[in-house]
Coordinates of C-alpha atoms and ligand atoms in Angstrom, one line a residue:
X1 CA 0.1 0.0 0.0
X2 CA 1.1 3.5 -0.9
X3 CA 1.5 4.6 2.6
X4 CA 4.3 5.3 5.1
X5 CA 2.8 3.3 8.1
X6 CA 0.8 0.0 7.9
X7 CA -3.0 0.7 7.2
X8 CA -5.0 -0.7 10.0
X9 CA -7.9 -2.9 9.2
X10 CA -10.5 -4.2 11.9
X11 CA -12.0 -7.4 10.1
X12 CA -15.2 -8.4 12.0
X13 CA -16.8 -11.7 11.4
X14 CA -19.2 -14.0 13.3
X15 CA -17.0 -17.0 12.4
X16 CA -13.7 -17.7 11.2
X17 CA -11.9 -21.0 10.5
X18 CA -10.4 -23.1 12.3
X19 CA -11.5 -21.5 15.5
X20 CA -15.3 -21.5 14.4
X21 CA -16.9 -22.5 10.9
X22 CA -20.6 -23.0 10.2
X23 CA -20.1 -22.4 6.5
X24 CA -18.3 -20.5 3.9
X25 CA -18.3 -17.1 5.8
X26 CA -16.1 -19.3 8.3
X27 CA -13.7 -20.2 5.6
X28 CA -13.4 -16.5 4.2
X29 CA -12.9 -15.0 7.4
X30 CA -10.3 -17.6 8.2
X31 CA -8.4 -17.3 5.0
X32 CA -8.6 -13.9 3.8
X33 CA -6.9 -11.7 6.5
X34 CA -4.0 -13.7 6.3
X35 CA -3.8 -13.7 2.3
X36 CA -4.3 -9.9 2.6
X37 CA -1.2 -9.8 5.1
X38 CA 0.8 -12.0 2.8
X39 CA -0.1 -9.6 -0.3
X40 CA 0.3 -6.5 1.2
X41 CA 4.1 -6.8 1.6
X42 CA 4.0 -5.9 5.2
X43 CA 2.0 -2.7 4.6
X44 CA -1.5 -4.0 6.4
X45 CA -2.0 -4.6 10.1
X46 CA -5.1 -6.5 9.8
X47 CA -6.8 -8.0 13.0
X48 CA -9.5 -10.2 13.3
X49 CA -12.4 -9.6 16.0
X50 CA -14.7 -12.6 16.9
X51 CA -17.2 -13.3 19.7
X52 CA -15.5 -15.9 22.1
X53 CA -18.2 -18.5 21.2
X54 CA -18.4 -21.5 23.3
X55 CA -17.3 -23.6 20.5
X56 CA -14.0 -21.6 20.4
X57 CA -13.7 -22.1 24.2
X58 CA -13.9 -25.9 23.9
X59 CA -11.1 -25.7 21.5
X60 CA -8.8 -24.4 24.2
X61 CA -6.7 -21.9 21.9
X62 CA -3.6 -20.4 23.4
X63 CA -4.8 -17.0 24.7
X64 CA -3.6 -13.9 26.4
X65 CA -6.0 -12.2 28.7
X66 CA -6.0 -8.5 27.8
X67 CA -8.8 -7.0 30.5
X68 CA -12.3 -6.1 30.7
X69 CA -14.0 -2.9 29.5
X70 CA -17.5 -1.5 29.5
X71 CA -19.8 -0.9 26.6
X72 CA -22.3 1.7 27.2
X73 CA -25.8 1.5 25.9
X74 CA -29.1 3.3 26.3
X75 CA -29.9 2.0 29.9
X76 CA -26.3 1.4 31.3
X77 CA -23.1 -0.3 30.5
X78 CA -22.6 -4.0 29.9
X79 CA -18.9 -5.5 30.6
X80 CA -16.7 -7.5 27.8
X81 CA -13.6 -9.5 28.5
X82 CA -11.1 -9.4 25.9
X83 CA -8.5 -12.0 25.0
X84 CA -5.7 -12.5 22.0
X85 CA -4.6 -15.2 20.2
X86 CA -2.7 -15.8 16.7
X87 CA -4.4 -17.4 13.8
X88 CA -2.0 -17.9 10.8
X89 CA -0.1 -15.0 11.7
X90 CA -3.3 -12.7 12.2
X91 CA -3.8 -11.0 15.8
X92 CA -7.4 -12.4 16.5
X93 CA -9.4 -10.8 19.3
X94 CA -11.8 -12.9 21.5
X95 CA -14.9 -10.9 22.8
X96 CA -16.4 -12.4 25.9
X97 CA -19.6 -11.3 27.6
X98 CA -22.4 -12.6 29.3
X99 CA -24.9 -10.5 27.1
X100 CA -23.8 -12.0 24.0
X101 CA -21.8 -15.3 24.5
X102 CA -21.4 -17.5 27.4
X103 CA -22.5 -21.1 26.2
X104 CA -24.1 -19.8 23.2
X105 CA -23.9 -21.2 19.8
X106 CA -22.4 -19.4 16.8
X107 CA -25.9 -18.9 16.0
X108 CA -29.1 -19.5 18.0
X109 CA -31.6 -19.9 15.0
X110 CA -33.7 -17.4 17.2
X111 CA -33.9 -14.1 15.2
X112 CA -34.3 -12.2 18.8
X113 CA -31.4 -14.0 20.3
X114 CA -29.2 -13.8 17.2
X115 CA -30.3 -9.9 17.0
X116 CA -29.3 -9.6 20.7
X117 CA -26.1 -11.3 20.3
X118 CA -24.7 -9.6 17.4
X119 CA -26.0 -6.3 17.8
X120 CA -24.2 -6.4 21.0
X121 CA -21.3 -7.7 19.5
X122 CA -21.1 -5.1 16.8
X123 CA -20.8 -2.1 19.4
X124 CA -18.3 -4.1 21.7
X125 CA -15.8 -4.6 18.9
X126 CA -15.7 -0.8 18.4
X127 CA -15.2 -0.2 22.2
X128 CA -12.6 -3.1 22.1
X129 CA -10.6 -1.0 19.7
X130 CA -10.8 1.9 21.9
X131 CA -9.8 -0.3 25.0
X132 CA -6.8 -1.2 23.0
X133 CA -6.3 2.3 21.9
X134 CA -5.9 0.8 18.4
X135 CA -7.3 3.7 15.9
X136 CA -8.0 1.4 13.0
X137 CA -8.2 3.0 9.5
X138 CA -10.9 0.8 7.9
X139 CA -13.5 -1.4 9.5
X140 CA -14.2 -4.5 7.3
X141 CA -17.7 -6.0 8.4
X142 CA -19.1 -9.1 6.9
X143 CA -22.6 -10.0 6.6
X144 CA -25.7 -8.9 9.0
X145 CA -23.7 -10.0 12.1
X146 CA -21.4 -7.0 12.0
X147 CA -23.2 -4.8 9.7
X148 CA -24.1 -2.9 12.9
X149 CA -20.6 -1.9 13.5
X150 CA -20.6 -0.2 10.3
X151 CA -24.1 1.6 11.1
X152 CA -22.8 2.5 14.6
X153 CA -19.8 4.5 13.3
X154 CA -22.5 6.4 11.3
X155 CA -25.0 6.9 14.0
X156 CA -23.8 6.2 17.7
X157 CA -20.1 7.1 17.2
X158 CA -20.6 9.9 14.5
X159 CA -19.0 12.6 16.4
X160 CA -16.4 10.5 18.4
X161 CA -13.3 11.7 17.6
X162 CA -11.4 8.5 17.9
X163 CA -13.5 6.9 14.8
X164 CA -13.3 10.3 12.8
X165 CA -10.9 8.7 10.1
X166 CA -12.4 5.4 10.2
X167 CA -13.8 4.2 6.6
X168 CA -16.1 1.2 6.1
X169 CA -16.5 -2.0 3.7
X170 CA -19.2 -4.4 4.4
X171 CA -18.9 -7.6 2.4
X172 CA -22.1 -9.2 1.6
X173 CA -22.0 -13.1 1.6
X174 CA -25.5 -13.8 1.9
X175 CA -28.2 -11.1 1.2
X176 CA -31.5 -12.8 2.3
X177 CA -30.0 -13.2 5.7
X178 CA -30.4 -9.8 6.6
X179 CA -30.9 -9.9 10.6
X180 CA -34.6 -9.3 10.8
X181 CA -35.5 -9.6 14.3
X182 CA -33.0 -7.4 15.8
X183 CA -35.3 -4.4 16.4
X184 CA -35.6 -4.9 20.2
X185 CA -31.9 -5.6 20.7
X186 CA -31.1 -2.3 18.6
X187 CA -33.7 -0.1 20.4
X188 CA -32.1 -1.4 23.7
X189 CA -28.8 -0.5 22.5
X190 CA -29.9 2.8 21.6
X191 CA -29.4 2.6 17.8
X192 CA -31.8 5.0 16.0
X193 CA -33.9 4.0 12.9
X194 CA -32.5 4.5 9.7
X195 CA -33.0 7.7 7.9
X196 CA -31.8 6.9 4.5
X197 CA -34.8 7.6 2.2
X198 CA -33.7 5.2 -0.2
X199 CA -34.1 2.2 1.9
X200 CA -37.6 0.6 2.2
X201 CA -39.6 0.9 5.3
X202 CA -38.9 -2.5 6.6
X203 CA -35.1 -2.2 6.4
X204 CA -35.1 0.9 9.1
X205 CA -34.5 -1.2 12.1
X206 CA -32.8 -4.2 10.1
X207 CA -28.8 -4.9 10.4
X208 CA -27.9 -5.6 6.9
X209 CA -29.7 -2.9 5.0
X210 CA -28.5 -0.5 7.4
X211 CA -24.8 -1.5 7.2
X212 CA -25.3 -1.4 3.3
X213 CA -26.5 2.0 3.5
X214 CA -23.9 3.2 6.1
X215 CA -20.9 1.8 4.3
X216 CA -18.4 3.7 2.4
X217 CA -18.0 0.5 -0.1
X218 CA -20.0 -2.5 -0.7
X219 CA -18.5 -5.7 -2.0
X220 CA -20.6 -9.0 -2.9
X221 CA -18.8 -12.3 -3.3
X222 CA -18.8 -12.6 -6.7
X223 CA -19.3 -10.4 -9.9
X224 CA -22.2 -12.5 -11.1
X225 CA -23.9 -12.2 -7.8
X226 CA -23.2 -8.5 -7.6
X227 CA -25.3 -8.1 -10.7
X228 CA -27.9 -10.6 -9.6
X229 CA -28.8 -8.7 -6.5
X230 CA -29.5 -5.6 -8.4
X231 CA -32.6 -7.7 -9.9
X232 CA -35.7 -8.2 -8.5
X233 CA -35.4 -12.0 -8.0
X234 CA -32.5 -12.0 -5.9
X235 CA -32.4 -8.4 -4.6
X236 CA -34.4 -9.3 -1.3
X237 CA -36.4 -6.0 -1.4
X238 CA -33.0 -4.3 -1.8
X239 CA -32.5 -4.2 -5.4
X240 CA -33.8 -0.6 -6.2
X241 CA -31.5 0.4 -3.3
X242 CA -28.5 -1.3 -4.8
X243 CA -28.9 -0.4 -8.4
X244 CA -29.1 3.5 -7.2
X245 CA -26.0 3.2 -5.1
X246 CA -23.9 0.7 -7.6
X247 CA -21.1 3.3 -7.4
X248 CA -20.2 1.9 -4.2
X249 CA -20.8 -1.8 -4.9
X250 CA -18.4 -4.0 -6.6
X251 CA -18.1 -7.9 -6.8
X252 CA -14.8 -9.7 -5.6
X253 CA -14.8 -13.5 -6.3
X254 CA -13.8 -15.6 -2.9
X255 CA -10.9 -17.9 -2.8
X256 CA -10.1 -20.9 -0.9
X257 CA -7.5 -21.3 1.4
X258 CA -5.1 -23.6 -0.9
X259 CA -3.1 -24.7 2.3
X260 CA -6.2 -26.3 4.0
X261 CA -7.6 -27.7 0.6
X262 CA -4.6 -29.2 -0.9
X263 CA -4.9 -32.9 -2.0
X264 CA -1.2 -33.3 -2.1
X265 CA -0.8 -32.3 1.5
X266 CA -4.0 -32.9 3.3
X267 CA -3.8 -35.0 6.2
X268 CA -7.3 -35.7 6.6
X269 CA -7.4 -37.8 3.5
X270 CA -5.8 -41.3 3.5
X271 CA -4.2 -41.0 0.0
X272 CA -2.4 -37.8 -1.0
X273 CA -2.5 -37.1 -5.1
X274 CA -2.3 -33.9 -7.2
X275 CA -2.8 -33.3 -10.9
X276 CA 0.7 -34.8 -11.7
X277 CA 0.1 -37.8 -9.4
X278 CA -3.5 -38.8 -9.8
X279 CA -3.5 -42.4 -9.0
X280 CA -4.3 -41.7 -5.3
X281 CA -7.6 -40.4 -6.0
X282 CA -8.7 -43.8 -7.0
X283 CA -7.2 -45.1 -3.7
X284 CA -9.6 -42.4 -1.6
X285 CA -12.7 -43.4 -3.7
X286 CA -12.1 -47.3 -2.9
X287 CA -11.2 -46.5 0.8
X288 CA -14.7 -44.6 1.3
X289 CA -16.6 -47.1 -0.5
X290 CA -15.1 -49.9 2.0
X291 CA -15.7 -47.3 4.9
X292 CA -19.5 -46.5 3.9
X293 CA -20.3 -50.2 2.6
X294 CA -20.6 -49.2 -0.8
X295 CA -19.9 -51.8 -3.5
X296 CA -15.9 -51.3 -4.1
X297 CA -15.7 -50.8 -7.7
X298 CA -13.9 -47.8 -9.5
X299 CA -16.2 -48.0 -12.3
X300 CA -19.2 -46.7 -10.6
X301 CA -19.2 -42.9 -10.6
X302 CA -19.4 -41.6 -7.3
X303 CA -21.7 -38.5 -6.5
X304 CA -21.1 -36.5 -3.5
X305 CA -22.9 -33.5 -1.7
X306 CA -21.3 -31.6 1.1
X307 CA -23.8 -28.9 2.1
X308 CA -25.7 -27.2 4.6
X309 CA -29.4 -28.4 4.0
X310 CA -30.7 -25.4 3.3
X311 CA -33.5 -24.1 0.8
X312 CA -30.8 -22.0 -1.0
X313 CA -28.8 -25.0 -1.9
X314 CA -31.7 -27.0 -3.9
X315 CA -31.1 -30.0 -1.9
X316 CA -34.9 -31.1 -2.7
X317 CA -33.9 -31.2 -6.4
X318 CA -31.5 -34.1 -5.7
X319 CA -34.1 -35.8 -3.7
X320 CA -36.7 -35.3 -6.7
X321 CA -34.0 -36.5 -9.1
X322 CA -33.2 -39.7 -7.6
X323 CA -36.2 -42.0 -8.7
X324 CA -35.8 -41.1 -12.0
X325 CA -32.3 -42.1 -12.1
X326 CA -32.1 -44.9 -9.5
X327 CA -31.7 -47.8 -12.0
X328 CA -28.6 -46.3 -13.4
X329 CA -25.2 -47.1 -12.1
X330 CA -23.9 -44.8 -9.5
X331 CA -23.6 -44.2 -5.9
X332 CA -24.0 -41.2 -3.8
X333 CA -22.9 -39.9 -0.5
X334 CA -24.6 -36.9 1.2
X335 CA -22.9 -35.1 4.1
X336 CA -25.1 -32.1 5.6
X337 CA -27.2 -30.8 8.3
X338 CA -30.2 -28.2 8.5
X339 CA -33.6 -28.1 7.9
X340 CA -35.3 -31.0 9.5
X341 CA -37.8 -31.8 6.4
X342 CA -34.6 -32.0 4.1
X343 CA -32.9 -34.1 6.6
X344 CA -35.8 -36.6 7.2
X345 CA -35.8 -36.9 3.1
X346 CA -32.3 -37.7 3.3
X347 CA -32.7 -40.4 6.2
X348 CA -35.6 -41.8 4.1
X349 CA -32.9 -42.5 1.2
X350 CA -30.6 -44.6 3.2
X351 CA -33.5 -46.9 4.1
X352 CA -34.8 -47.0 0.5
X353 CA -31.5 -47.4 -1.3
X354 CA -29.1 -49.0 1.0
X355 CA -25.6 -49.6 -0.7
X356 CA -26.5 -46.8 -3.1
X357 CA -26.9 -43.9 -1.0
X358 CA -25.6 -43.2 2.1
X359 CA -26.8 -40.0 3.9
X360 CA -24.5 -38.5 6.7
X361 CA -26.6 -36.1 8.7
X362 CA -24.0 -34.2 10.6
X363 CA -21.3 -31.6 10.2
X364 CA -18.1 -33.5 10.1
X365 CA -15.0 -31.7 8.8
X366 CA -13.0 -35.0 8.3
X367 CA -15.6 -36.6 6.2
X368 CA -15.8 -33.4 4.0
X369 CA -11.9 -33.9 3.3
X370 CA -12.8 -37.4 2.7
X371 CA -15.7 -36.9 0.2
X372 CA -13.9 -34.1 -1.8
X373 CA -11.0 -36.6 -2.4
X374 CA -13.0 -39.6 -3.1
X375 CA -15.9 -38.2 -5.3
X376 CA -16.1 -38.3 -9.0
X377 CA -19.0 -35.8 -9.2
X378 CA -20.0 -33.1 -7.1
X379 CA -23.7 -32.0 -7.1
X380 CA -24.3 -28.6 -6.1
X381 CA -27.9 -27.6 -7.6
X382 CA -28.1 -24.1 -5.6
X383 CA -31.2 -21.9 -6.2
X384 CA -29.0 -19.0 -5.5
X385 CA -25.3 -18.9 -4.8
X386 CA -23.5 -15.8 -3.8
X387 CA -19.9 -17.5 -4.4
X388 CA -19.8 -20.9 -3.1
X389 CA -16.7 -22.6 -2.0
X390 CA -17.6 -26.2 -2.1
X391 CA -17.4 -26.3 -5.9
X392 CA -13.9 -24.8 -5.9
X393 CA -12.8 -27.2 -3.1
X394 CA -14.4 -30.1 -4.9
X395 CA -12.5 -28.9 -8.6
X396 CA -9.2 -28.7 -6.4
X397 CA -9.5 -32.4 -5.6
X398 CA -10.9 -33.5 -9.1
X399 CA -14.4 -33.8 -7.9
X400 CA -16.1 -32.5 -11.0
X401 CA -19.1 -30.1 -10.1
X402 CA -22.6 -30.5 -11.5
X403 CA -23.9 -27.0 -10.8
X404 CA -26.6 -24.5 -11.1
X405 CA -25.6 -21.6 -13.4
X406 CA -26.0 -18.9 -10.9
X407 CA -23.9 -16.4 -8.7
X408 CA -20.3 -17.3 -8.2
X409 CA -21.0 -21.3 -9.6
X410 CA -21.3 -19.4 -12.9
X411 CA -18.2 -17.4 -12.1
X412 CA -15.9 -20.2 -10.9
X413 CA -16.9 -23.2 -13.1
X414 CA -16.2 -23.5 -17.0
X415 CA -19.2 -25.4 -18.4
X416 CA -18.4 -28.4 -20.5
X417 CA -21.0 -27.6 -23.0
X418 CA -19.9 -24.2 -23.7
X419 CA -16.3 -24.6 -23.7
X420 CA -15.2 -28.4 -23.8
X421 CA -11.5 -28.0 -24.0
X422 CA -11.2 -25.9 -21.1
X423 CA -14.4 -27.1 -19.0
X424 CA -14.0 -27.7 -15.3
X425 CA -17.7 -29.0 -14.8
X426 CA -21.3 -29.0 -15.9
X427 CA -23.7 -26.0 -15.4
X428 CA -27.2 -26.1 -15.9
X429 CA -29.9 -23.2 -15.6
X430 CA -33.4 -24.6 -15.3
X431 CA -34.5 -24.4 -11.4
X432 CA -35.9 -28.0 -11.8
X433 CA -35.0 -31.7 -11.1
X434 CA -35.2 -32.4 -15.0
X435 CA -32.5 -29.8 -15.4
X436 CA -30.4 -31.4 -12.7
X437 CA -31.3 -34.9 -14.3
X438 CA -30.1 -33.8 -17.5
X439 CA -26.6 -32.3 -16.4
X440 CA -26.3 -35.3 -14.4
X441 CA -26.5 -37.6 -17.1
X442 CA -24.4 -35.6 -19.6
X443 CA -21.5 -35.8 -16.7
X444 CA -22.1 -39.4 -16.3
X445 CA -22.0 -40.1 -20.2
X446 CA -18.6 -38.1 -20.1
X447 CA -17.6 -39.9 -17.1
X448 CA -17.3 -43.2 -19.3
X449 CA -15.3 -41.4 -22.0
X450 CA -11.8 -41.7 -19.8
X451 CA -9.7 -39.5 -22.0
X452 CA -12.1 -36.7 -21.6
X453 CA -12.7 -37.1 -18.1
X454 CA -9.1 -36.9 -17.3
X455 CA -8.9 -33.8 -18.9
X456 CA -11.6 -32.3 -17.1
X457 CA -10.2 -33.4 -13.9
X458 CA -6.8 -31.7 -14.9
X459 CA -8.5 -28.5 -15.9
X460 CA -10.1 -28.4 -12.7
X461 CA -7.4 -29.2 -10.3
X462 CA -5.1 -26.8 -12.1
X463 CA -7.8 -24.0 -11.9
X464 CA -6.3 -21.1 -9.5
X465 CA -8.8 -20.7 -6.7
X466 CA -6.0 -19.1 -4.4
X467 CA -7.0 -16.0 -2.6
X468 CA -4.1 -13.8 -4.2
X469 CA -6.1 -12.2 -7.2
X470 CA -9.2 -11.4 -4.8
X471 CA -6.8 -10.2 -2.0
X472 CA -5.4 -7.8 -4.5
X473 CA -8.7 -6.4 -5.3
X474 CA -9.6 -5.9 -1.8
X475 CA -6.1 -4.2 -1.1
X476 CA -7.2 -1.7 -4.0
X477 CA -10.3 -1.2 -2.3
X478 CA -8.5 -0.4 0.9
X479 CA -6.0 2.0 -0.9
X480 CA -9.0 3.7 -2.4
X481 CA -10.6 4.4 0.9
X482 CA -7.5 5.7 2.2
X483 CA -6.6 8.0 -0.7
X484 CA -10.2 9.4 -0.7
X485 CA -9.9 10.1 3.0
X486 CA -7.0 12.5 2.1
X487 CA -9.3 14.4 -0.2
Ligands
ADP501 P1 -22.4 -21.8 2.5 O1 -21.5 -20.9 3.1 O2 -23.3 -20.9 1.7 O3 -22.6 -23.1 3.5 P2 -20.1 -22.5 0.7 O4 -19.7 -23.5 -0.5 O5 -19.4 -21.2 0.7 O6 -21.3 -22.5 1.2 O7 -19.0 -23.0 2.1 C1 -19.7 -24.2 2.8 C2 -18.4 -24.6 3.5 O8 -18.9 -25.4 4.6 C3 -17.5 -25.6 2.7 O9 -16.0 -25.4 3.2 C4 -17.9 -27.0 3.1 O10 -17.0 -27.9 3.0 C5 -18.4 -26.7 4.3 N1 -19.4 -27.9 4.7 C6 -20.8 -27.6 4.4 N2 -21.5 -28.5 5.1 C7 -20.6 -29.4 5.7 C8 -20.7 -30.7 6.6 N3 -21.9 -31.0 6.9 N4 -19.6 -31.1 7.2 C9 -18.4 -30.4 7.0 N5 -18.1 -29.2 6.2 C10 -19.2 -28.6 5.7
GLC502 C1 -22.2 -17.6 2.2 C2 -22.8 -17.9 0.5 C3 -21.7 -18.6 0.0 C4 -20.6 -18.0 0.0 C5 -20.0 -17.7 1.4 C6 -18.8 -17.1 1.7 O1 -22.6 -18.6 3.1 O2 -24.1 -18.7 0.8 O3 -22.3 -18.8 -1.2 O4 -19.6 -18.9 -0.6 O5 -21.0 -17.2 2.0 O6 -18.6 -15.8 1.1

């Protein structure tokens, strides 16, 4: 960066791998800050701020205790204890308070409880920086959980000299999750209702739109999703706002942590492999077939799913597609948790199609690595997908995605039907199980053509999904904000 002293960035997130990960936000917050540090040639002082979730406490990270401070709110103060740990070279602050933490899961799933947890965390992280006397230049918030920190800078802390020079970026990872249900917590904390005349009425006490309106820059996690959220179909009621304010909106495609997701060095898979020594992949497949009591046969394509079971992911399309396809030769392993109705359907499949379909209804990091490594085809029929990391991970492990052409899936997968020479997967557009069935059939047909499939695997495994390019884009944004501040 073009500055004498390092630019200071406060990176705020609800989750960050490996300390706490529920989905892709955890991957991003775990990998982007170290990538930004590495790509900045020492010109960036980026620090991560997280709630000290019970899940992190159970992992017993090496900690330093920094002390306690008070956070003012409308009716008094609440107390927060501050701890520090290092994660991949990034100074990581863990904030603990009985208002938003003790024994609580990363997400309660209850809008009121989550609203209280993250509204208070958003204010507390600003006070933590004051307690540390660390005047950061840029607040980089992520999703609705920390969007209120951005809004707080423009409201509660508007005239506070400590934050006078602070600028803000808000990355949108998932627009529909907007923090609705936080109203009473916000009121309790003293947040005023929004006054931006461009925001719809329902958004005036809703964290994500308020953060969007207050942020100096907004980033969405893929160029295609950035276009999509400016349309009625994907904009969740904010498309007009985003169209009107699109000069502060940009799309930066996520990367993946290529050290964690590296088939050549992955300690969680039995047989390492890479694009130059691919034979280990077949050994991983055979090992998984044995482990899960599937027929051990290299010729049967192994279909894999690793996903939150959520409406977004189009999991229902997979279930609908099965009866039509069941007589064909394939095996399928699903790993995921989430919506009870989807879990129930997945459980039924094991009973109906034993030895052909295995449903593992849990969150299991080790099994996820094994599935990426063992699978031939990775199914991701998302109805919408801001970026998607699973398909990138799958490609790196030579597990060819069959995915819907939406959001970041379209930005990261080269469709076999559009460009067979450079293809890395199969894309389909229809939001129907017929669309999925037809894409799966094409993939299985190509799977039988060994040289063509080998080429697909080579292309996919060699694609660059590292954070480097995206980190450069974020650094440029930081630089712009700092430069504008001088004007
Ligand atoms: P999202 O953030 O919408 O869930 P992404 O594709 O961006 O989707 O990221 C999902 C991340 O969560 C990937 O790292 C994936 O491997 C992981 N994941 C999802 N479900 C599971 C599971 N049941 N067990 C282990 N890891 C999972
Ligand atoms: C969200 C999105 C996913 C994205 C992830 C990380 O969870 O659903 O598409 O990859 O955030 O940005």
